[in-house]
Coordinates of C-alpha atoms in Angstrom, one line a residue:
P13 CA -13.8 40.6 -7.6
D14 CA -17.0 41.1 -9.1
T15 CA -19.6 38.6 -10.8
D16 CA -17.5 39.4 -14.3
S17 CA -14.0 38.7 -13.2
I18 CA -15.0 35.6 -11.3
C19 CA -17.1 34.1 -14.3
S20 CA -14.3 35.0 -16.6
A21 CA -11.7 33.5 -14.9
I22 CA -13.6 30.2 -14.6
C23 CA -14.6 30.4 -18.3
Y24 CA -11.4 31.3 -19.6
A25 CA -9.5 28.7 -17.9
N26 CA -12.0 26.1 -18.9
L27 CA -11.4 27.4 -22.8
K28 CA -7.5 27.3 -22.2
R29 CA -7.6 23.7 -21.1
I30 CA -9.8 22.6 -23.8
L31 CA -7.6 24.5 -26.4
T32 CA -4.4 23.4 -25.0
G33 CA -4.6 20.2 -23.1
E34 CA -2.7 22.0 -20.2
K35 CA -3.5 22.8 -16.7
F36 CA -5.1 26.3 -16.2
T37 CA -6.6 27.0 -12.5
P38 CA -9.2 29.6 -12.2
A39 CA -8.3 32.2 -9.2
R40 CA -9.9 34.8 -7.1
A41 CA -8.1 37.8 -5.6
G42 CA -10.7 38.5 -2.9
H43 CA -14.0 37.5 -1.5
V44 CA -16.9 36.3 -3.4
N45 CA -19.9 38.7 -3.0
S46 CA -23.3 37.6 -2.5
E47 CA -24.4 38.4 -6.1
T48 CA -21.6 36.4 -7.5
Q49 CA -22.2 33.5 -4.9
Y50 CA -25.8 33.4 -6.1
V51 CA -24.4 33.0 -9.8
L52 CA -22.3 30.1 -8.6
D53 CA -24.9 28.3 -6.5
Y54 CA -27.6 28.8 -9.4
F55 CA -25.1 26.9 -12.0
G56 CA -23.4 24.6 -9.4
V57 CA -20.1 25.7 -10.2
E58 CA -17.3 26.0 -7.3
A59 CA -15.9 29.5 -6.4
P60 CA -12.3 29.8 -7.9
K61 CA -9.4 29.2 -5.3
L62 CA -8.3 32.2 -3.4
I63 CA -4.8 33.6 -4.5
E64 CA -3.6 36.5 -1.9
N65 CA -0.1 36.8 -3.7
V66 CA 1.6 35.5 -6.5
R67 CA 5.1 35.5 -5.0
T68 CA 7.5 32.8 -6.3
Q69 CA 7.5 29.7 -4.2
V70 CA 9.8 26.6 -4.1
K71 CA 7.3 24.7 -5.9
D72 CA 7.4 27.0 -8.9
I73 CA 11.1 26.3 -9.5
E74 CA 12.7 23.2 -11.0
I75 CA 14.1 21.1 -7.9
R76 CA 16.5 18.2 -8.3
E77 CA 14.7 15.2 -7.4
T78 CA 17.5 13.1 -5.9
A79 CA 16.1 9.9 -4.9
G80 CA 16.3 9.2 -1.1
V81 CA 18.0 6.2 0.1
Q82 CA 18.3 4.2 3.4
K83 CA 20.3 5.0 6.2
N84 CA 22.0 1.6 6.3
I85 CA 23.3 1.4 2.9
S86 CA 27.3 1.4 2.7
L87 CA 29.5 4.3 2.1
K88 CA 30.6 2.8 -0.9
K89 CA 27.1 2.5 -2.5
A90 CA 26.3 6.0 -1.5
W91 CA 29.5 7.1 -3.2
N92 CA 28.6 5.3 -6.4
L93 CA 25.2 6.8 -6.4
M94 CA 26.7 10.6 -6.1
Q95 CA 28.9 9.8 -8.9
D96 CA 26.2 8.3 -11.1
N97 CA 23.8 11.0 -10.4
T98 CA 26.6 13.9 -10.0
V99 CA 25.5 14.9 -6.6
V100 CA 27.3 15.9 -3.6
T101 CA 24.5 15.1 -1.1
L102 CA 22.3 12.4 -0.2
P103 CA 19.1 12.7 1.7
A104 CA 18.5 9.3 3.9
V105 CA 14.4 8.7 4.2
T106 CA 12.5 6.1 5.9
E107 CA 10.0 3.9 4.0
D108 CA 7.4 6.8 4.4
N109 CA 9.9 9.2 3.0
I110 CA 10.2 11.2 6.1
L111 CA 13.7 12.7 6.0
E112 CA 16.3 11.2 8.6
G113 CA 19.5 12.8 7.6
L114 CA 22.0 13.9 4.7
I115 CA 25.2 12.4 3.9
T116 CA 27.6 14.4 1.7
V117 CA 30.8 14.0 -0.1
G118 CA 32.5 15.9 3.0
D119 CA 31.1 13.1 5.3
I120 CA 32.4 10.2 3.4
T121 CA 35.8 11.8 3.2
R122 CA 36.1 12.9 6.8
S123 CA 35.1 9.0 7.4
Y124 CA 38.6 7.9 5.9
M125 CA 40.3 10.1 8.7
N126 CA 39.2 7.6 11.3
V127 CA 41.6 4.6 10.0
Y128 CA 43.4 4.7 13.2
D129 CA 40.0 3.5 15.1
S130 CA 40.6 0.1 14.5
S131 CA 37.0 -0.4 16.2
I132 CA 35.0 2.0 13.9
L133 CA 33.6 -0.8 12.0
S134 CA 31.8 -2.2 15.1
K135 CA 30.9 1.1 16.4
A136 CA 29.0 1.9 13.4
C137 CA 27.3 -1.4 13.5
T138 CA 28.1 -2.8 9.9
Q139 CA 25.8 -5.2 8.5
Y140 CA 27.5 -8.4 7.0
S141 CA 25.6 -7.4 3.7
N142 CA 27.4 -4.3 3.2
I143 CA 30.8 -6.0 3.8
L144 CA 29.8 -8.6 1.1
E145 CA 28.6 -5.9 -1.1
T146 CA 31.8 -3.8 -0.8
L147 CA 34.4 -6.8 -1.2
E148 CA 32.3 -8.1 -3.9
G149 CA 32.6 -11.5 -1.5
A150 CA 30.6 -14.6 -0.9
L151 CA 29.2 -15.8 2.3
V152 CA 30.7 -19.1 3.3
V153 CA 29.4 -19.2 6.8
G154 CA 26.7 -16.9 8.9
D155 CA 24.0 -14.7 8.2
E156 CA 24.4 -11.8 6.0
N157 CA 21.7 -9.9 7.7
A158 CA 23.4 -9.9 10.9
Y159 CA 25.6 -7.0 12.3
F160 CA 29.2 -6.8 13.4
D161 CA 29.0 -4.8 16.3
Q162 CA 31.9 -5.5 18.6
G163 CA 35.4 -5.8 18.5
K164 CA 38.1 -4.6 16.0
V165 CA 39.5 -5.1 12.6
L166 CA 43.0 -6.7 12.0
V167 CA 45.0 -8.2 9.4
A168 CA 46.4 -11.5 10.4
A169 CA 50.0 -11.2 9.0
A170 CA 51.9 -13.1 11.7
N171 CA 52.2 -16.6 12.2
P172 CA 49.6 -18.5 14.5
D173 CA 51.7 -18.1 17.5
M174 CA 51.8 -14.6 17.5
M175 CA 48.2 -14.1 16.5
E176 CA 47.2 -15.6 20.0
Y177 CA 48.2 -12.4 21.6
Y178 CA 46.3 -9.9 19.4
I179 CA 43.0 -11.7 18.3
E180 CA 40.3 -11.1 21.0
K181 CA 36.9 -12.0 21.0
N182 CA 34.7 -10.6 18.5
D183 CA 37.1 -9.3 16.2
L184 CA 36.9 -9.4 12.7
V185 CA 39.9 -10.8 11.0
I186 CA 41.5 -10.5 7.6
L187 CA 43.9 -13.2 6.4
G188 CA 45.0 -15.4 3.9
N189 CA 44.5 -19.1 2.7
R190 CA 46.6 -20.9 5.9
Y191 CA 44.5 -23.3 7.4
E192 CA 46.5 -22.6 10.9
S193 CA 45.6 -19.2 10.9
Q194 CA 41.9 -19.6 10.1
L195 CA 41.5 -22.0 12.9
C196 CA 43.5 -19.7 15.2
A197 CA 41.2 -16.8 14.5
I198 CA 38.0 -19.0 14.9
E199 CA 39.2 -20.7 18.0
M200 CA 40.3 -17.3 19.7
G201 CA 36.7 -16.1 19.4
A202 CA 36.8 -13.9 16.3
D203 CA 33.1 -13.0 15.2
C204 CA 34.0 -12.8 11.5
I205 CA 37.2 -14.1 9.3
I206 CA 37.7 -12.7 5.8
V207 CA 39.5 -15.1 3.4
C208 CA 41.2 -13.2 0.7
E209 CA 42.6 -13.9 -2.7
G210 CA 39.9 -16.4 -3.6
A211 CA 41.3 -19.1 -1.2
G212 CA 39.0 -21.9 -0.5
V213 CA 37.8 -22.8 3.0
S214 CA 38.1 -26.3 4.1
M215 CA 35.0 -28.4 5.2
T216 CA 36.5 -28.8 8.9
I217 CA 37.0 -24.9 9.1
K218 CA 33.2 -24.5 8.1
K219 CA 32.1 -26.9 10.6
I220 CA 33.9 -25.3 13.2
A221 CA 33.0 -21.7 12.3
Q222 CA 29.4 -22.8 12.4
E223 CA 29.7 -24.3 15.9
R224 CA 31.5 -21.3 17.2
G225 CA 29.2 -19.0 15.5
C226 CA 32.1 -17.1 13.4
T227 CA 30.8 -15.8 10.1
I228 CA 33.3 -16.6 7.3
I229 CA 33.3 -14.2 4.0
A230 CA 35.6 -15.1 1.0
T231 CA 36.7 -12.4 -1.5
T232 CA 39.1 -12.6 -4.3
Y233 CA 40.8 -9.1 -3.4
D234 CA 44.2 -9.4 -1.5
T235 CA 44.4 -8.6 2.1
Y236 CA 45.8 -5.0 1.6
T237 CA 42.9 -4.2 -0.6
A238 CA 40.6 -5.8 1.3
A239 CA 41.7 -4.0 4.5
R240 CA 41.6 -0.6 2.5
L241 CA 37.9 -0.9 1.2
I242 CA 36.4 -2.4 4.2
N243 CA 35.9 1.0 5.9
Q244 CA 33.6 1.7 3.0
S245 CA 31.0 -1.1 4.2
M246 CA 30.1 1.1 6.9
P247 CA 26.5 2.4 7.2
I248 CA 26.1 5.9 6.3
S249 CA 24.0 6.5 9.3
Y250 CA 27.0 6.6 11.4
F251 CA 28.2 9.5 9.4
M252 CA 25.5 11.5 8.3
T253 CA 24.1 14.8 9.7
R254 CA 20.7 13.9 11.6
E255 CA 20.3 17.2 13.6
H256 CA 19.8 20.9 12.8
L257 CA 19.1 20.1 9.1
I258 CA 18.4 23.2 7.2
T259 CA 15.0 22.1 5.2
F260 CA 12.7 24.2 3.1
E261 CA 8.9 23.4 2.4
S262 CA 7.5 23.8 -1.1
D263 CA 5.2 26.4 -0.1
D264 CA 8.1 28.5 0.9
Y265 CA 9.0 32.0 -0.7
I266 CA 11.9 32.0 -2.9
D267 CA 12.9 35.7 -1.4
E268 CA 12.7 34.3 2.2
I269 CA 14.6 31.3 1.5
R270 CA 17.5 33.1 -0.5
D271 CA 19.0 34.8 2.5
V272 CA 19.1 31.6 4.5
M273 CA 20.8 30.1 1.6
A274 CA 23.4 32.7 0.9
N275 CA 24.4 32.5 4.6
K276 CA 24.9 28.8 4.7
R277 CA 27.8 27.0 3.1
H278 CA 25.9 23.9 2.3
R279 CA 25.8 22.9 -1.2
D280 CA 22.2 21.5 -1.2
F281 CA 19.0 22.1 1.0
P282 CA 16.1 19.4 1.2
I283 CA 12.5 20.3 0.3
L284 CA 9.8 18.7 2.2
D285 CA 5.9 18.9 1.7
K286 CA 3.6 20.3 4.5
D287 CA 3.7 16.8 6.1
G288 CA 7.3 16.5 6.4
R289 CA 7.9 14.1 3.4
Y290 CA 11.1 14.7 1.1
L291 CA 10.3 16.1 -2.2
G292 CA 14.0 16.8 -3.4
M293 CA 16.7 19.2 -3.4
I294 CA 17.6 22.9 -4.0
S295 CA 20.8 24.6 -4.5
R296 CA 21.4 28.3 -5.0
R297 CA 21.8 27.4 -8.8
N298 CA 18.4 26.5 -8.9
L299 CA 17.4 30.0 -7.5
L300 CA 19.4 31.7 -10.4
G301 CA 17.1 30.6 -13.0
A302 CA 13.8 30.9 -10.9
K303 CA 10.8 32.0 -13.1
G304 CA 7.7 33.6 -11.6
K305 CA 4.2 31.9 -11.5
R306 CA 2.6 32.2 -14.9
V307 CA -0.4 34.3 -14.6
V308 CA -3.1 35.1 -17.0
L309 CA -4.8 38.6 -16.0
V310 CA -8.7 38.7 -16.7
D311 CA -11.0 41.8 -16.1
H312 CA -8.1 44.1 -14.9
N313 CA -4.9 45.2 -16.2
E314 CA -3.7 47.7 -13.5
K315 CA -1.1 47.0 -10.8
N316 CA -3.1 48.4 -7.9
Q317 CA -5.9 46.2 -8.8
A318 CA -3.7 42.9 -9.0
V319 CA -2.6 40.5 -6.5
A320 CA 0.5 41.1 -4.5
G321 CA 3.8 39.9 -6.0
I322 CA 2.5 40.4 -9.7
E323 CA 5.7 42.1 -10.5
N324 CA 7.6 39.0 -10.0
A325 CA 5.2 37.0 -11.9
E326 CA 5.0 35.9 -15.5
I327 CA 1.9 37.2 -17.1
M328 CA 1.3 35.2 -19.9
E329 CA -2.1 37.0 -21.3
I330 CA -4.5 39.9 -20.6
I331 CA -8.1 39.7 -21.2
D332 CA -9.9 42.8 -20.2
H333 CA -12.4 45.9 -21.2
H334 CA -11.2 48.3 -19.0
R335 CA -8.8 51.4 -19.6
L336 CA -5.2 50.7 -20.1
G337 CA -3.4 50.8 -16.5
T338 CA 0.2 50.2 -15.2
I339 CA 1.0 46.6 -15.8
Q340 CA 4.5 46.0 -17.0
T341 CA 5.6 42.8 -18.6
M342 CA 9.1 41.2 -19.5
S343 CA 8.2 40.0 -22.9
P344 CA 5.3 40.7 -25.3
V345 CA 2.0 38.9 -24.2
F346 CA -1.3 37.8 -25.6
F347 CA -3.3 41.2 -24.9
R348 CA -7.0 41.4 -25.9
N349 CA -9.0 44.5 -24.7
Q350 CA -12.2 45.4 -26.3
P351 CA -14.6 48.4 -25.6
L352 CA -17.5 46.1 -24.2
G353 CA -19.6 45.8 -21.2
C354 CA -17.9 43.0 -19.7
T355 CA -14.8 40.8 -19.9
A356 CA -17.2 37.6 -20.1
T357 CA -18.2 39.0 -23.4
I358 CA -14.8 38.9 -24.8
I359 CA -14.5 35.4 -23.6
Y360 CA -18.0 34.3 -25.1
Q361 CA -16.5 35.7 -28.4
M362 CA -13.2 33.7 -28.2
Y363 CA -15.4 30.5 -27.3
Q364 CA -17.3 31.0 -30.5
E365 CA -14.1 31.9 -32.7
A366 CA -12.7 28.5 -31.4
G367 CA -15.9 26.7 -32.6

């Protein structure tokens, strides 16, 4: 680029910002020569940023800004968020927005196939706050920030004499309003009892539970519903995908990621910035309506003088004083070409016309 093209890019970007209030960035397609650098230094103006190609990048298209979630939220909460936002994938992120994993509708569906594993709640290291949220319960005794990380889940449907044979230390027991059953479960070393159907808990049971370190949660659900829902309290961290995640960066080129997306069955792919922080999600559908970078050409209108990828760009305007070249546009554009000594003279006229 010569001095005319560099100065024209700077001045026209400035004029467009003034007239429209939108963001216009001056750019150069090559090295700044010594004459041009002298002019820039004389007026105290920075050289435009170097743009070597205008191929469409991820950051040029609309990505879905699905909010990241913490990895300890319950499956039920994740499911509700998916329904509310009409998405099938949620990203789990740290406080610094670093991607930790992905949970999908399919992962949640598969979690229901482990219903025969009565220890899965403790294997997933489920926080009592998740259980309270899922069962819409109330904490009677215990710490909601503690974890159920040992034992199995069972429903105490038998009488207390039979319960002694199948309740073990650290179990979580779902039961009704029978005082004897509650007492038996606590004395057998249960870590938590869930009292259903809004049944009251006596002061004696509360006192013994506190002494034995047993958590008591009360819920209005019946035992069947409580048993059916409780698996939904497990944290998504136990089911989410952590390794071999297919992610893209915001600077990646669309034509390069298109093949990767076509060969994978995933519905959504996370987008990260150059520091690895999560930005949003992209799907194949986003690529269908992808538009190229919006470009204004100054001081040239021929393809062999333009930056690489100009055929994929959305050319908005052309301001030039050279012969007409070979640039083709997808739609009509503002085109100003005058037989003058330099493009800067045309832009000077445009400043005068705009007052």
